[in-house]
């Protein structure tokens, strides 16, 4: 049983998939607006991920994470976060570049 907010648990991957769909739309037609919408979606995903991360971290002795959440290896959590931040930066730089062009 999780004590994480269900909207965040469900919303995090759903927002990520929505952002990926918008990014694919940008790749298909090259409109800068799609790149910025994908960036905005990524901001939402990262904020949700940060919330999950902090609750997972506190749960290692705190009141939020119980059961399955604690089975996540710390290395996997760190790699996931690093990839997320790298993706955010690359999407931002791409959106800046296509807006300038």
PDB file of C-alpha atoms in Angstrom:
ATOM      1  CA  UNK A   1       0.000   0.000   0.000  1.00  0.00           C
ATOM      2  CA  UNK A   2       1.306   3.424  -0.905  1.00  0.00           C
ATOM      3  CA  UNK A   3       0.914   6.607   1.058  1.00  0.00           C
ATOM      4  CA  UNK A   4       2.018   8.688  -1.906  1.00  0.00           C
ATOM      5  CA  UNK A   5      -0.632  11.014  -3.378  1.00  0.00           C
ATOM      6  CA  UNK A   6      -2.461   8.910  -5.976  1.00  0.00           C
ATOM      7  CA  UNK A   7      -2.765  11.843  -8.381  1.00  0.00           C
ATOM      8  CA  UNK A   8       1.005  12.219  -8.414  1.00  0.00           C
ATOM      9  CA  UNK A   9       1.634   8.486  -8.725  1.00  0.00           C
ATOM     10  CA  UNK A  10      -0.702   8.304 -11.730  1.00  0.00           C
ATOM     11  CA  UNK A  11      -0.038  11.801 -13.058  1.00  0.00           C
ATOM     12  CA  UNK A  12       3.749  11.480 -13.241  1.00  0.00           C
ATOM     13  CA  UNK A  13       3.846   8.808 -15.974  1.00  0.00           C
ATOM     14  CA  UNK A  14       0.725  10.167 -17.722  1.00  0.00           C
ATOM     15  CA  UNK A  15       2.223  13.657 -17.967  1.00  0.00           C
ATOM     16  CA  UNK A  16       5.475  12.106 -19.224  1.00  0.00           C
ATOM     17  CA  UNK A  17       3.646  10.228 -21.979  1.00  0.00           C
ATOM     18  CA  UNK A  18       1.703  13.382 -22.905  1.00  0.00           C
ATOM     19  CA  UNK A  19       4.952  15.353 -23.072  1.00  0.00           C
ATOM     20  CA  UNK A  20       6.495  12.675 -25.268  1.00  0.00           C
ATOM     21  CA  UNK A  21       3.480  12.822 -27.601  1.00  0.00           C
ATOM     22  CA  UNK A  22       3.827  16.606 -27.907  1.00  0.00           C
ATOM     23  CA  UNK A  23       7.571  16.231 -28.513  1.00  0.00           C
ATOM     24  CA  UNK A  24       6.855  13.753 -31.310  1.00  0.00           C
ATOM     25  CA  UNK A  25       4.389  16.290 -32.763  1.00  0.00           C
ATOM     26  CA  UNK A  26       7.207  18.856 -32.691  1.00  0.00           C
ATOM     27  CA  UNK A  27       9.544  16.429 -34.471  1.00  0.00           C
ATOM     28  CA  UNK A  28       6.921  15.765 -37.139  1.00  0.00           C
ATOM     29  CA  UNK A  29       6.077  19.369 -38.000  1.00  0.00           C
ATOM     30  CA  UNK A  30       8.879  21.456 -36.463  1.00  0.00           C
ATOM     31  CA  UNK A  31       6.597  24.095 -34.896  1.00  0.00           C
ATOM     32  CA  UNK A  32       8.314  25.849 -31.995  1.00  0.00           C
ATOM     33  CA  UNK A  33       5.055  25.951 -30.044  1.00  0.00           C
ATOM     34  CA  UNK A  34       5.105  22.168 -29.707  1.00  0.00           C
ATOM     35  CA  UNK A  35       8.640  22.278 -28.315  1.00  0.00           C
ATOM     36  CA  UNK A  36       7.540  24.790 -25.663  1.00  0.00           C
ATOM     37  CA  UNK A  37       4.449  22.768 -24.739  1.00  0.00           C
ATOM     38  CA  UNK A  38       6.655  19.680 -24.387  1.00  0.00           C
ATOM     39  CA  UNK A  39       8.971  21.709 -22.147  1.00  0.00           C
ATOM     40  CA  UNK A  40       6.014  22.805 -19.993  1.00  0.00           C
ATOM     41  CA  UNK A  41       4.856  19.189 -19.719  1.00  0.00           C
ATOM     42  CA  UNK A  42       8.360  18.190 -18.648  1.00  0.00           C
ATOM     43  CA  UNK A  43       8.309  20.834 -15.925  1.00  0.00           C
ATOM     44  CA  UNK A  44       5.128  19.263 -14.564  1.00  0.00           C
ATOM     45  CA  UNK A  45       6.655  15.780 -14.795  1.00  0.00           C
ATOM     46  CA  UNK A  46       9.816  16.877 -12.999  1.00  0.00           C
ATOM     47  CA  UNK A  47       7.878  18.653 -10.246  1.00  0.00           C
ATOM     48  CA  UNK A  48       5.827  15.514  -9.692  1.00  0.00           C
ATOM     49  CA  UNK A  49       8.977  13.408  -9.784  1.00  0.00           C
ATOM     50  CA  UNK A  50      10.651  15.672  -7.246  1.00  0.00           C
ATOM     51  CA  UNK A  51       7.641  15.291  -4.962  1.00  0.00           C
ATOM     52  CA  UNK A  52       7.812  11.518  -5.293  1.00  0.00           C
ATOM     53  CA  UNK A  53      11.588  11.578  -4.731  1.00  0.00           C
ATOM     54  CA  UNK A  54      11.401  13.664  -1.572  1.00  0.00           C
ATOM     55  CA  UNK A  55       8.666  11.462  -0.155  1.00  0.00           C
ATOM     56  CA  UNK A  56      10.641   8.344  -1.089  1.00  0.00           C
ATOM     57  CA  UNK A  57      13.732   9.804   0.582  1.00  0.00           C
ATOM     58  CA  UNK A  58      11.862  10.792   3.747  1.00  0.00           C
ATOM     59  CA  UNK A  59      10.075   7.432   3.718  1.00  0.00           C
ATOM     60  CA  UNK A  60      13.332   5.699   4.501  1.00  0.00           C
ATOM     61  CA  UNK A  61      12.498   6.378   8.119  1.00  0.00           C
ATOM     62  CA  UNK A  62       9.614   8.778   7.761  1.00  0.00           C
ATOM     63  CA  UNK A  63       5.884   8.306   7.419  1.00  0.00           C
ATOM     64  CA  UNK A  64       5.211   8.470   3.667  1.00  0.00           C
ATOM     65  CA  UNK A  65       6.823   5.615   1.774  1.00  0.00           C
ATOM     66  CA  UNK A  66       5.911   2.117   2.774  1.00  0.00           C
ATOM     67  CA  UNK A  67       6.201  -1.215   1.065  1.00  0.00           C
ATOM     68  CA  UNK A  68       6.829  -1.231  -2.670  1.00  0.00           C
ATOM     69  CA  UNK A  69       8.270   2.287  -2.865  1.00  0.00           C
ATOM     70  CA  UNK A  70      11.147   1.331  -0.608  1.00  0.00           C
ATOM     71  CA  UNK A  71      12.127  -1.507  -2.932  1.00  0.00           C
ATOM     72  CA  UNK A  72      13.344   0.984  -5.551  1.00  0.00           C
ATOM     73  CA  UNK A  73      17.161   0.864  -5.622  1.00  0.00           C
ATOM     74  CA  UNK A  74      18.766   4.220  -4.888  1.00  0.00           C
ATOM     75  CA  UNK A  75      20.917   3.906  -8.019  1.00  0.00           C
ATOM     76  CA  UNK A  76      17.839   3.512 -10.226  1.00  0.00           C
ATOM     77  CA  UNK A  77      16.221   6.548  -8.614  1.00  0.00           C
ATOM     78  CA  UNK A  78      19.399   8.621  -9.129  1.00  0.00           C
ATOM     79  CA  UNK A  79      19.786   7.567 -12.780  1.00  0.00           C
ATOM     80  CA  UNK A  80      16.091   8.263 -13.454  1.00  0.00           C
ATOM     81  CA  UNK A  81      16.424  11.764 -11.996  1.00  0.00           C
ATOM     82  CA  UNK A  82      19.627  12.473 -13.898  1.00  0.00           C
ATOM     83  CA  UNK A  83      18.056  11.417 -17.196  1.00  0.00           C
ATOM     84  CA  UNK A  84      15.003  13.562 -16.420  1.00  0.00           C
ATOM     85  CA  UNK A  85      17.040  16.701 -15.737  1.00  0.00           C
ATOM     86  CA  UNK A  86      19.187  16.082 -18.825  1.00  0.00           C
ATOM     87  CA  UNK A  87      16.045  15.712 -20.931  1.00  0.00           C
ATOM     88  CA  UNK A  88      14.619  18.943 -19.505  1.00  0.00           C
ATOM     89  CA  UNK A  89      17.790  20.864 -20.361  1.00  0.00           C
ATOM     90  CA  UNK A  90      17.986  19.439 -23.895  1.00  0.00           C
ATOM     91  CA  UNK A  91      14.315  20.183 -24.618  1.00  0.00           C
ATOM     92  CA  UNK A  92      14.750  23.716 -23.266  1.00  0.00           C
ATOM     93  CA  UNK A  93      17.828  24.340 -25.423  1.00  0.00           C
ATOM     94  CA  UNK A  94      16.034  22.955 -28.486  1.00  0.00           C
ATOM     95  CA  UNK A  95      12.965  25.114 -27.837  1.00  0.00           C
ATOM     96  CA  UNK A  96      15.213  28.181 -27.471  1.00  0.00           C
ATOM     97  CA  UNK A  97      17.022  27.379 -30.699  1.00  0.00           C
ATOM     98  CA  UNK A  98      13.894  26.796 -32.800  1.00  0.00           C
ATOM     99  CA  UNK A  99      12.328  29.963 -31.409  1.00  0.00           C
ATOM    100  CA  UNK A 100      15.379  31.960 -32.488  1.00  0.00           C
ATOM    101  CA  UNK A 101      15.368  30.502 -35.976  1.00  0.00           C
TER     102      UNK A 101
END
